[in-house]
Coordinates of C-alpha atoms in Angstrom, one line a residue:
Chain A
M1 CA -5.3 -9.6 47.1
S2 CA -1.8 -10.3 46.1
A3 CA -3.1 -11.2 42.6
A4 CA -4.5 -7.6 42.5
T5 CA -1.3 -6.0 43.3
T6 CA 0.7 -7.9 40.8
A7 CA -1.8 -7.2 38.2
A8 CA -1.6 -3.5 38.8
E9 CA 2.2 -3.3 38.1
P10 CA 2.2 -3.5 34.4
A11 CA -0.2 -0.6 34.3
E12 CA 2.2 1.8 36.2
D13 CA 5.0 0.1 34.0
I14 CA 3.3 1.4 30.9
I15 CA 2.9 4.8 32.3
Q16 CA 6.5 5.2 33.3
H17 CA 7.6 3.7 29.9
E18 CA 5.4 6.3 28.2
S19 CA 7.0 9.2 29.9
R20 CA 10.5 7.7 29.1
A21 CA 9.3 7.3 25.6
W22 CA 8.1 11.0 25.4
K23 CA 11.5 12.0 26.7
K24 CA 13.4 10.0 24.1
L25 CA 11.0 11.4 21.2
K26 CA 11.8 15.0 22.2
T27 CA 15.4 14.4 21.7
N28 CA 14.9 12.8 18.2
K29 CA 15.4 15.7 15.8
S30 CA 13.9 13.9 12.8
A31 CA 11.0 12.9 14.6
L32 CA 10.3 16.4 15.9
F33 CA 10.8 17.7 12.5
G34 CA 8.1 15.2 11.2
F35 CA 5.9 16.3 14.2
V36 CA 6.3 20.0 13.1
I37 CA 5.4 19.4 9.6
V38 CA 2.3 17.3 10.7
I39 CA 1.1 20.0 13.1
F40 CA 1.5 22.8 10.4
F41 CA -0.5 20.8 7.8
I42 CA -3.2 20.3 10.5
V43 CA -3.2 23.8 11.5
I44 CA -3.7 25.2 7.9
A45 CA -6.3 22.6 7.1
I46 CA -8.2 23.5 10.1
A47 CA -7.9 27.3 9.7
A48 CA -8.7 27.1 6.0
P49 CA -12.2 28.9 6.4
I50 CA -10.7 31.7 8.3
L51 CA -7.5 32.3 6.2
P52 CA -7.6 35.4 4.0
I53 CA -7.5 33.5 1.0
P54 CA -9.8 33.4 -2.1
D55 CA -12.5 31.1 -2.6
P56 CA -10.8 27.9 -3.9
A57 CA -13.7 27.5 -6.4
A58 CA -13.8 31.1 -7.7
T59 CA -12.8 31.2 -11.3
D60 CA -11.2 34.1 -13.0
W61 CA -11.0 34.0 -16.8
G62 CA -8.6 36.8 -16.7
A63 CA -6.0 34.9 -14.9
V64 CA -5.9 31.6 -16.6
R65 CA -2.9 29.4 -15.9
K66 CA -0.9 32.3 -14.5
P67 CA 2.7 31.5 -13.0
P68 CA 3.2 32.5 -9.4
S69 CA 2.9 36.2 -8.7
A70 CA 2.1 38.6 -5.8
A71 CA -1.6 38.3 -6.4
H72 CA -1.6 34.6 -6.6
W73 CA 1.4 33.1 -4.6
L74 CA 1.5 29.8 -6.1
G75 CA -0.1 30.8 -9.6
T76 CA -3.5 30.0 -11.1
D77 CA -4.9 26.8 -12.6
E78 CA -6.6 26.0 -15.9
I79 CA -9.7 28.0 -15.1
G80 CA -8.0 30.9 -13.1
R81 CA -8.6 29.6 -9.7
D82 CA -6.0 30.4 -7.0
I83 CA -3.8 27.3 -6.4
L84 CA -2.8 28.3 -3.0
S85 CA -6.3 28.4 -1.7
R86 CA -6.9 25.1 -3.4
M87 CA -3.8 23.7 -1.9
I88 CA -5.0 24.8 1.6
W89 CA -8.5 23.5 1.1
G90 CA -6.9 20.3 -0.4
A91 CA -5.1 19.7 2.8
Q92 CA -8.3 19.1 4.4
A93 CA -9.3 16.3 2.0
S94 CA -6.0 14.7 2.4
L95 CA -5.7 14.6 6.2
L96 CA -9.3 13.7 6.7
A97 CA -8.7 10.8 4.3
G98 CA -5.6 9.8 6.0
V99 CA -7.1 10.0 9.6
V100 CA -10.5 8.5 8.9
S101 CA -9.4 5.6 6.9
V102 CA -6.7 4.7 9.4
F103 CA -9.5 5.1 12.1
I104 CA -11.7 2.8 10.2
A105 CA -8.9 0.2 10.0
V106 CA -8.0 0.5 13.7
L107 CA -11.6 0.2 14.8
I108 CA -12.2 -3.0 12.9
G109 CA -8.7 -4.4 12.9
V110 CA -7.9 -4.3 16.6
P111 CA -10.9 -6.0 18.0
F112 CA -10.7 -8.7 15.5
G113 CA -6.9 -9.1 16.3
L114 CA -7.8 -9.2 20.0
L115 CA -10.3 -12.1 19.5
S116 CA -8.0 -13.9 17.1
G117 CA -5.2 -13.8 19.5
Y118 CA -6.9 -14.3 22.7
F119 CA -9.3 -17.1 21.9
G120 CA -7.1 -19.0 19.4
G121 CA -8.7 -22.1 17.7
W122 CA -11.3 -21.8 15.2
T123 CA -11.9 -18.0 16.0
D124 CA -8.3 -17.5 15.1
Q125 CA -8.5 -19.5 11.9
A126 CA -11.5 -17.9 10.5
I127 CA -10.4 -14.4 11.2
S128 CA -6.8 -15.2 10.0
R129 CA -8.1 -16.6 6.8
V130 CA -10.2 -13.7 6.0
T131 CA -7.1 -11.4 6.9
D132 CA -5.0 -13.4 4.3
A133 CA -7.5 -13.1 1.6
L134 CA -7.8 -9.4 2.2
L135 CA -4.0 -9.0 2.3
A136 CA -3.7 -11.0 -0.9
T137 CA -5.4 -8.2 -2.9
P138 CA -3.0 -5.2 -3.1
F139 CA -4.0 -2.1 -1.4
L140 CA -4.6 0.0 -4.5
I141 CA -6.3 -2.7 -6.5
L142 CA -8.8 -3.4 -3.9
A143 CA -9.3 0.4 -3.5
I144 CA -9.9 0.8 -7.1
A145 CA -12.3 -2.2 -7.2
L146 CA -14.3 -0.9 -4.3
A147 CA -14.4 2.6 -5.8
A148 CA -15.4 1.3 -9.0
F149 CA -18.3 -0.8 -7.5
L150 CA -19.4 1.7 -4.7
G151 CA -18.8 4.7 -7.0
P152 CA -16.2 7.3 -6.8
S153 CA -16.4 9.7 -4.0
L154 CA -14.1 10.7 -1.0
T155 CA -16.2 8.8 1.4
N156 CA -15.9 5.6 -0.5
A157 CA -12.2 6.1 -1.1
M158 CA -11.8 6.5 2.6
L159 CA -13.9 3.2 3.2
A160 CA -11.8 1.3 0.7
I161 CA -8.5 2.6 2.0
G162 CA -9.7 1.7 5.6
L163 CA -10.7 -1.8 4.6
S164 CA -7.5 -2.5 2.7
A165 CA -5.3 -1.2 5.8
M166 CA -7.3 -3.2 8.1
P167 CA -5.7 -6.5 7.9
I168 CA -2.3 -5.0 9.1
F169 CA -3.9 -4.2 12.4
V170 CA -5.5 -7.5 12.9
R171 CA -2.2 -9.2 12.3
L172 CA -0.3 -6.7 14.6
T173 CA -2.7 -6.9 17.4
R174 CA -3.0 -10.6 17.2
G175 CA 0.8 -11.1 17.3
Q176 CA 0.8 -8.6 20.4
V177 CA -1.9 -10.7 22.2
L178 CA -0.2 -13.9 21.7
A179 CA 3.2 -12.4 23.2
V180 CA 1.5 -11.2 26.4
K181 CA -1.3 -13.8 26.7
T182 CA 0.8 -16.2 28.8
E183 CA 2.4 -13.5 31.1
D184 CA 2.0 -14.0 34.8
Y185 CA -0.3 -11.0 35.3
V186 CA -2.8 -12.2 32.7
E187 CA -2.8 -15.6 34.3
G188 CA -3.3 -13.8 37.6
A189 CA -6.2 -11.9 36.4
R190 CA -7.7 -15.1 35.1
A191 CA -7.1 -16.7 38.4
V192 CA -9.0 -14.2 40.3
G193 CA -11.9 -14.8 38.1
L194 CA -12.0 -11.7 35.8
T195 CA -14.3 -12.0 32.6
H196 CA -12.6 -12.2 29.2
V197 CA -13.7 -8.8 28.5
A198 CA -12.2 -7.5 31.6
I199 CA -8.9 -9.1 31.1
M200 CA -8.8 -7.9 27.4
A201 CA -9.6 -4.4 28.2
R202 CA -7.5 -3.8 31.3
Y203 CA -4.5 -6.4 30.9
I204 CA -4.0 -7.1 27.1
L205 CA -5.2 -3.8 25.2
P206 CA -2.7 -1.6 27.2
N207 CA 0.2 -3.8 25.6
V208 CA -1.3 -3.3 22.2
F209 CA -1.3 0.4 22.3
A210 CA 2.1 1.2 21.6
P211 CA 2.6 -0.8 18.5
V212 CA -0.9 0.1 17.0
L213 CA 0.1 3.8 17.6
V214 CA 3.2 3.4 15.6
Q215 CA 1.6 1.5 12.7
A216 CA -1.3 3.9 12.8
T217 CA 1.0 7.0 12.3
L218 CA 2.9 5.2 9.4
T219 CA -0.4 3.9 7.8
V220 CA -1.7 7.5 7.9
A221 CA 1.3 8.3 5.5
T222 CA 0.4 5.2 3.4
A223 CA -3.4 6.4 3.4
I224 CA -2.8 9.9 2.3
I225 CA -0.7 8.7 -0.7
A226 CA -3.5 6.1 -1.3
E227 CA -6.2 8.9 -1.4
A228 CA -4.0 11.1 -3.6
S229 CA -3.6 8.1 -5.9
L230 CA -7.2 7.5 -6.1
S231 CA -8.0 11.2 -6.7
F232 CA -5.3 11.3 -9.3
L233 CA -7.1 8.4 -11.1
G234 CA -10.3 10.3 -10.7
L235 CA -11.7 7.8 -8.1
G236 CA -11.5 9.7 -5.0
Q237 CA -12.5 13.3 -4.2
Q238 CA -14.5 14.6 -7.1
P239 CA -14.1 17.9 -8.8
P240 CA -14.6 20.8 -8.3
A241 CA -14.1 20.1 -4.6
P242 CA -10.1 20.5 -4.2
S243 CA -7.8 17.7 -3.5
W244 CA -4.1 17.3 -4.2
G245 CA -4.5 14.1 -6.2
S246 CA -7.2 15.6 -8.4
M247 CA -5.2 18.6 -9.0
L248 CA -2.3 16.6 -10.2
N249 CA -4.6 14.7 -12.5
V250 CA -5.5 18.0 -14.2
A251 CA -1.9 19.3 -14.0
K252 CA -0.5 16.4 -16.0
N253 CA -2.4 17.8 -19.1
F254 CA -0.5 21.2 -18.8
M255 CA 3.0 20.0 -18.2
E256 CA 4.4 22.2 -20.9
Q257 CA 2.2 25.4 -20.5
A258 CA 1.8 25.5 -16.8
P259 CA 4.3 23.3 -14.8
W260 CA 3.7 25.0 -11.6
M261 CA 0.2 23.5 -11.4
A262 CA 2.0 20.2 -10.9
W263 CA 4.8 21.3 -8.5
W264 CA 2.8 22.4 -5.4
P265 CA 0.3 19.5 -4.9
G266 CA 3.2 16.9 -5.4
A267 CA 5.4 18.7 -3.0
A268 CA 2.7 19.0 -0.4
I269 CA 1.9 15.2 -0.7
F270 CA 5.5 14.5 -0.3
L271 CA 6.1 16.8 2.8
V272 CA 3.0 15.6 4.7
V273 CA 3.7 11.9 4.0
L274 CA 7.3 12.5 5.0
G275 CA 6.2 14.1 8.1
F276 CA 4.1 11.1 9.1
N277 CA 6.8 8.7 8.2
L278 CA 9.3 10.6 10.3
L279 CA 7.1 10.9 13.2
G280 CA 6.0 7.1 13.0
D281 CA 9.8 5.9 12.7
G282 CA 10.6 8.3 15.8
L283 CA 7.6 6.8 17.8
R284 CA 8.8 3.2 17.1
D285 CA 12.2 3.9 18.2
A286 CA 11.0 5.7 21.3
L287 CA 8.3 3.1 22.3
D288 CA 10.6 0.1 21.6
P289 CA 11.6 -1.2 24.9
H290 CA 14.5 -3.2 23.4
E291 CA 16.3 -0.2 22.0
S292 CA 18.3 1.8 24.5
Chain B
M1 CA 9.9 -30.8 1.8
L2 CA 6.9 -32.3 -0.2
S3 CA 4.9 -32.2 2.9
Y4 CA 5.9 -28.6 3.7
I5 CA 4.8 -27.5 0.2
A6 CA 1.7 -29.5 0.4
R7 CA 0.9 -27.7 3.8
R8 CA 1.4 -24.4 2.3
L9 CA -0.7 -25.3 -0.8
L10 CA -3.6 -26.3 1.5
I11 CA -3.6 -23.0 3.4
A12 CA -3.6 -21.2 0.0
V13 CA -6.9 -22.9 -1.0
P14 CA -9.2 -21.4 1.7
T15 CA -7.5 -18.0 1.1
L16 CA -8.4 -18.2 -2.7
I17 CA -11.9 -19.2 -2.0
L18 CA -12.4 -16.2 0.3
V19 CA -10.9 -14.0 -2.3
S20 CA -13.3 -15.3 -5.0
I21 CA -16.3 -14.8 -2.5
F22 CA -15.0 -11.1 -2.0
V23 CA -14.8 -10.6 -5.7
F24 CA -18.1 -12.2 -6.3
V25 CA -19.8 -10.0 -3.5
L26 CA -18.3 -6.8 -5.2
Q27 CA -20.7 -7.4 -7.9
K28 CA -23.5 -7.5 -5.6
L29 CA -22.6 -4.1 -4.2
L30 CA -23.9 -2.4 -7.4
P31 CA -27.0 -0.6 -6.8
G32 CA -30.1 -1.4 -9.0
D33 CA -30.7 -4.2 -11.2
P34 CA -27.5 -6.1 -12.0
A35 CA -28.7 -7.0 -15.4
L36 CA -29.1 -3.5 -16.3
V37 CA -25.7 -2.5 -15.1
L38 CA -24.1 -5.5 -16.8
A39 CA -25.9 -4.4 -20.1
G40 CA -24.4 -1.1 -19.9
E41 CA -26.3 1.2 -22.5
E42 CA -28.3 -1.7 -23.7
R43 CA -32.0 -1.5 -22.7
D44 CA -33.5 -4.1 -25.0
P45 CA -35.6 -6.3 -23.0
E46 CA -34.5 -9.4 -24.9
M47 CA -30.9 -8.6 -24.3
L48 CA -31.5 -8.1 -20.5
E49 CA -33.3 -11.6 -20.4
F50 CA -30.3 -13.0 -22.2
I51 CA -28.0 -11.5 -19.6
R52 CA -30.2 -12.8 -16.7
E53 CA -30.1 -16.1 -18.3
K54 CA -26.3 -16.1 -18.9
Y55 CA -25.3 -14.9 -15.4
R56 CA -28.2 -16.9 -13.9
L57 CA -29.4 -13.8 -12.0
N58 CA -32.8 -15.4 -11.5
D59 CA -31.2 -18.2 -9.5
P60 CA -30.4 -18.1 -5.8
I61 CA -27.2 -16.2 -4.9
I62 CA -25.4 -19.2 -4.0
Y63 CA -26.0 -20.9 -7.3
Q64 CA -24.7 -17.9 -9.1
Y65 CA -21.5 -18.2 -7.2
V66 CA -21.2 -21.7 -8.0
Y67 CA -21.8 -21.3 -11.6
W68 CA -19.3 -18.3 -11.6
V69 CA -16.6 -20.3 -9.8
K70 CA -17.1 -23.1 -12.1
A71 CA -16.7 -21.1 -15.2
M72 CA -13.5 -19.3 -13.6
L73 CA -12.0 -22.7 -12.9
Q74 CA -12.3 -23.4 -16.7
G75 CA -10.5 -20.3 -17.6
D76 CA -13.6 -18.2 -18.3
L77 CA -13.4 -14.9 -16.5
G78 CA -16.5 -13.7 -18.5
V79 CA -16.6 -11.3 -21.5
S80 CA -15.7 -7.5 -21.6
L81 CA -18.8 -5.5 -22.1
R82 CA -17.1 -3.0 -24.1
T83 CA -15.0 -4.9 -26.6
G84 CA -16.7 -8.2 -26.3
Q85 CA -13.5 -10.0 -26.0
P86 CA -12.8 -12.7 -23.4
V87 CA -11.5 -11.2 -20.1
T88 CA -8.9 -13.9 -20.0
Q89 CA -7.7 -13.0 -23.4
L90 CA -7.6 -9.1 -22.6
I91 CA -5.4 -9.8 -19.4
A92 CA -3.1 -12.2 -21.3
D93 CA -2.5 -9.4 -23.9
K94 CA -1.7 -6.7 -21.5
L95 CA 0.2 -8.9 -18.9
P96 CA 3.6 -9.1 -20.7
V97 CA 3.7 -5.2 -20.8
T98 CA 3.4 -4.9 -17.1
I99 CA 5.7 -7.8 -16.5
Q100 CA 8.4 -6.1 -18.4
L101 CA 7.9 -2.9 -16.5
A102 CA 7.9 -4.6 -13.2
F103 CA 10.9 -6.6 -14.0
M104 CA 12.9 -3.6 -15.1
A105 CA 11.7 -1.8 -11.9
M106 CA 12.7 -4.7 -9.8
I107 CA 16.2 -4.9 -11.2
I108 CA 16.5 -1.1 -10.5
A109 CA 15.3 -1.6 -7.1
F110 CA 17.6 -4.4 -6.3
V111 CA 20.7 -2.7 -7.9
V112 CA 20.0 0.5 -5.7
G113 CA 18.4 -0.8 -2.7
I114 CA 20.5 -3.7 -1.5
P115 CA 23.8 -2.1 -1.8
A116 CA 22.6 1.0 -0.1
G117 CA 21.2 -1.0 2.8
I118 CA 24.3 -3.1 3.3
L119 CA 26.4 0.1 3.3
S120 CA 24.2 1.9 5.5
A121 CA 24.3 -1.1 8.1
V122 CA 28.1 -1.3 7.9
R123 CA 28.6 2.4 8.4
K124 CA 25.8 2.6 10.9
G125 CA 25.6 6.1 12.6
T126 CA 27.9 7.9 10.1
A127 CA 26.8 10.3 7.5
V128 CA 26.6 7.7 4.9
D129 CA 24.0 6.1 7.0
Y130 CA 22.0 9.2 7.7
V131 CA 22.0 10.3 3.9
A132 CA 20.9 6.9 2.8
N133 CA 18.1 6.8 5.4
F134 CA 16.9 10.2 4.5
V135 CA 17.0 9.4 0.7
A136 CA 15.1 6.2 1.5
L137 CA 12.5 7.8 3.5
S138 CA 12.0 10.2 0.9
G139 CA 11.7 7.7 -1.7
L140 CA 8.9 6.1 0.4
S141 CA 7.2 9.4 0.9
I142 CA 7.2 10.7 -2.6
P143 CA 4.0 9.8 -4.6
N144 CA 5.2 8.0 -7.7
F145 CA 2.7 9.6 -10.0
W146 CA 4.3 12.9 -9.0
L147 CA 7.8 11.8 -9.5
G148 CA 6.6 10.7 -12.9
I149 CA 5.1 14.0 -13.9
M150 CA 8.4 15.8 -12.7
L151 CA 10.7 13.4 -14.6
I152 CA 8.6 13.9 -17.8
M153 CA 8.8 17.6 -17.3
L154 CA 12.5 17.5 -16.9
V155 CA 13.8 14.6 -19.2
S156 CA 11.1 14.7 -21.8
V157 CA 9.9 18.2 -22.0
H158 CA 13.1 20.3 -21.1
L159 CA 15.8 18.1 -22.2
G160 CA 14.2 16.0 -24.8
W161 CA 16.1 12.9 -23.9
L162 CA 13.4 10.3 -23.7
P163 CA 9.9 10.0 -25.0
A164 CA 7.2 11.0 -22.5
S165 CA 4.9 8.2 -23.3
G166 CA 4.2 5.3 -25.6
Y167 CA 5.2 1.5 -25.7
E168 CA 7.1 -0.7 -28.0
S169 CA 7.5 -4.4 -27.6
P170 CA 11.2 -5.4 -27.0
F171 CA 10.8 -8.1 -29.8
V172 CA 10.0 -5.5 -32.2
D173 CA 12.4 -2.8 -31.4
P174 CA 14.5 -3.4 -28.4
V175 CA 16.1 0.2 -28.2
R176 CA 12.9 1.9 -28.6
S177 CA 11.4 -0.5 -26.1
F178 CA 14.2 0.4 -23.5
E179 CA 13.8 4.1 -24.2
T180 CA 10.0 4.2 -23.4
M181 CA 10.3 1.9 -20.4
I182 CA 13.2 3.1 -18.6
M183 CA 11.7 6.2 -17.1
P184 CA 8.5 4.4 -15.9
A185 CA 10.7 1.7 -14.5
F186 CA 12.8 4.0 -12.6
V187 CA 9.7 5.7 -11.0
L188 CA 8.1 2.4 -10.2
G189 CA 11.5 1.1 -8.9
T190 CA 12.2 4.1 -6.5
A191 CA 9.6 3.2 -3.7
L192 CA 10.7 -0.5 -3.8
A193 CA 14.4 0.5 -3.6
A194 CA 13.7 2.6 -0.6
T195 CA 11.6 -0.4 1.1
L196 CA 14.5 -2.9 0.1
M197 CA 17.1 -0.6 1.4
R198 CA 15.4 -0.2 5.0
H199 CA 15.0 -4.0 5.3
T200 CA 18.4 -4.9 4.1
R201 CA 19.7 -2.3 6.6
S202 CA 17.7 -3.9 9.5
A203 CA 18.5 -7.4 8.6
M204 CA 22.1 -6.7 8.2
L205 CA 22.1 -4.9 11.7
G206 CA 20.6 -8.0 13.0
V207 CA 23.2 -10.6 11.7
M208 CA 26.2 -8.3 12.1
K209 CA 25.9 -8.8 15.9
A210 CA 25.7 -12.7 15.6
D211 CA 28.5 -14.9 16.9
Y212 CA 29.5 -16.3 13.5
V213 CA 30.3 -12.8 12.2
R214 CA 32.5 -12.2 15.2
T215 CA 34.2 -15.6 14.7
A216 CA 34.8 -14.7 11.1
R217 CA 36.3 -11.4 11.9
A218 CA 38.4 -13.1 14.6
K219 CA 39.7 -15.6 12.0
G220 CA 41.2 -12.4 10.4
L221 CA 38.9 -12.4 7.3
L222 CA 39.0 -9.3 5.2
E223 CA 35.9 -7.0 6.2
H224 CA 34.3 -7.2 2.9
V225 CA 34.3 -11.0 3.0
V226 CA 32.8 -11.0 6.4
V227 CA 30.1 -8.6 5.3
L228 CA 29.2 -10.1 2.0
K229 CA 29.8 -13.9 2.7
H230 CA 29.0 -14.3 6.2
A231 CA 26.6 -11.5 7.1
F232 CA 24.8 -10.8 3.8
R233 CA 23.9 -14.4 3.1
N234 CA 22.3 -14.8 6.3
A235 CA 20.5 -11.4 5.9
L236 CA 19.3 -12.5 2.5
L237 CA 16.3 -14.6 3.9
P238 CA 14.1 -11.8 5.2
I239 CA 14.9 -10.0 2.2
V240 CA 13.7 -12.8 -0.2
T241 CA 10.5 -13.1 1.7
L242 CA 10.1 -9.3 1.4
S243 CA 10.3 -9.4 -2.3
A244 CA 7.6 -11.6 -2.8
L245 CA 5.4 -9.2 -0.7
L246 CA 6.7 -6.4 -2.7
F247 CA 4.9 -7.9 -5.6
G248 CA 1.6 -6.2 -4.5
E249 CA 3.3 -2.9 -4.3
L250 CA 4.6 -3.3 -7.6
L251 CA 1.3 -3.9 -9.0
A252 CA -0.2 -1.1 -7.5
G253 CA 2.4 1.1 -8.5
A254 CA 2.2 -0.1 -12.0
V255 CA -1.4 1.1 -12.2
L256 CA -0.3 4.6 -11.6
T257 CA 3.0 4.5 -13.5
E258 CA 1.1 3.2 -16.5
Q259 CA -1.5 5.8 -16.3
I260 CA 1.2 8.6 -16.3
F261 CA 3.2 7.2 -19.1
T262 CA 0.3 5.9 -21.1
I263 CA 1.6 2.4 -21.0
P264 CA -0.9 -0.1 -22.3
G265 CA -0.5 -2.7 -19.5
F266 CA -2.5 -4.4 -16.8
G267 CA -2.8 -1.3 -14.7
K268 CA -4.1 1.0 -17.5
L269 CA -6.7 -1.9 -18.3
I270 CA -8.2 -1.7 -14.9
V271 CA -8.3 2.0 -14.8
D272 CA -10.0 2.2 -18.3
A273 CA -12.3 -0.7 -17.2
V274 CA -13.4 1.2 -14.1
F275 CA -14.3 4.2 -16.1
T276 CA -16.2 2.4 -18.9
R277 CA -17.9 0.3 -16.1
D278 CA -16.6 -3.0 -17.5
Y279 CA -17.1 -4.8 -14.3
A280 CA -16.1 -8.3 -15.6
V281 CA -12.9 -6.8 -16.4
V282 CA -12.3 -5.2 -13.1
Q283 CA -13.3 -8.4 -11.3
G284 CA -11.0 -10.4 -13.5
I285 CA -8.2 -8.3 -12.8
V286 CA -8.8 -8.2 -9.0
L287 CA -8.9 -12.0 -9.0
C288 CA -5.8 -12.5 -11.0
T289 CA -3.6 -10.0 -8.9
A290 CA -5.0 -11.9 -5.7
A291 CA -4.1 -15.4 -7.2
G292 CA -0.6 -13.9 -8.4
F293 CA 0.0 -12.5 -4.9
I294 CA -0.9 -15.8 -3.2
L295 CA 1.3 -17.7 -5.8
M296 CA 4.2 -15.2 -5.0
N297 CA 3.8 -15.9 -1.3
L298 CA 4.1 -19.5 -1.8
I299 CA 7.1 -19.2 -3.9
A300 CA 8.5 -17.1 -1.1
D301 CA 7.7 -19.6 1.5
I302 CA 9.4 -22.4 -0.6
L303 CA 12.5 -20.3 -1.3
Y304 CA 12.8 -19.4 2.5
F305 CA 12.8 -23.0 3.2
L306 CA 15.2 -23.9 0.6
L307 CA 17.6 -21.0 1.7
N308 CA 17.5 -21.7 5.0
P309 CA 19.4 -25.0 6.2
R310 CA 18.0 -24.7 9.8
M311 CA 14.5 -25.3 8.5
R312 CA 15.5 -28.0 6.2
S313 CA 17.2 -30.0 8.9
S314 CA 14.3 -29.4 11.2
L315 CA 12.0 -31.6 9.2

């Protein structure tokens, strides 16, 4: 009975801690700024089909490489497509890639990190060595190699980015588990005879939540750049589907004649990545119990 | 000391073996008959049989792996299907170019990132700190291929100051070499400078609170002596470790930078290989980068050990 009450405390602690964190986040101006940017891009990505914009694939040979004007706010590209429309549809590809690949990384990384930290011994050794090996291959090189062998597509790019981001989550979760594994409430839960799965789910996982959330937010930023990089190299989203990276890939051939083709996609990547980075930094400060 | 290095080396071995398995399995991800894929355009049955024989494709997979590793250990990474050159040769040719680029980028990153980090830590909470932080975060958020395009537009197209692309060896024409490399190096160095700045700042903030810094101040030492001699020397440890880890970021960045500025390096080699389906080259490069990364980590661990008197005395 007493073990159960002591075990209930950390959960309440976490809830209180979270509302404190939310208050702290609301007063952090740069984090809020990041949040607004992120929401803005999410809204336009979702609203793309209902916005009054031209078809992103509609070509107009009478308006090839036209600078920004009233008819085409951001100008047109090399085959007369409206850049604003392609930018808005491109937001879908970028955000989707960022979120899905991080989702893959978390979904695989966190359970393996949990197992590795909780059981230790050979399980830990095996998982850690595989993680080391994955970490030894730079993010983009691994993604390029996977894209090369699996074939270039947005889905494969997301898979490749997710796999290369996964080790960070294994390590993070493992470290977090090692830190709380010996806490009294975990010992207590073990003493009352809870199963490993129940202990991990109820008493360990909540402690992993905050750092994983921070890391996930920051990794979305990295993943968006990674997807744009792959698409820029021609290994991500395939034309004619719009993506910011592939728009830049084409734009680099028209730097002299149509510089605006390169302005917008790059600026959009920069802004959305900055947004996620600001939000992630803010979340880290807000959720860090050591910082006052 | 020696036992420490030996232990580190021992951990590196299973990592390398696993990496080699990953790279080997990559090849097996290819759909269809591997001989057909490896042959490229070639459809001659005799040629296909030769390839099957050469790569032991008729043998069980475990044998294929063993033969492959055996060849690798003898420095044979296979042959490029496009040019017929050994992959080892191709990599050795392109590597110096990328090393020059990476080296220049690293210098830029250190010269900008470390002083900015120290300054921002010393002036914590002031305008200097905020500006430095914002610039660093922007540096991390800006896609380097876009920065490259923008710089080419400004510096090469508009101002005509520097060439937009091309490469010259520093041994042939040092001035020309510098002119073609400085812009790519700057582009590649930006994100690294930003990472270095942020880490230097947090490392400095950590040590500035330490007792020995307070003691140094109490002794009446000049502030810059306290900051540089007492605080920075201790903050250097995590920075050294980080620099080795940045190696991966550097290589990944080089892939994009070389693509934009058409620099014939390592990065351009892998991208070209992907498009010509030159799988042996792709595998060779992945393997080399991973081995390089593991080596850099090893060096970082050893440096950390050498620089940290506490660790030395603990053994």
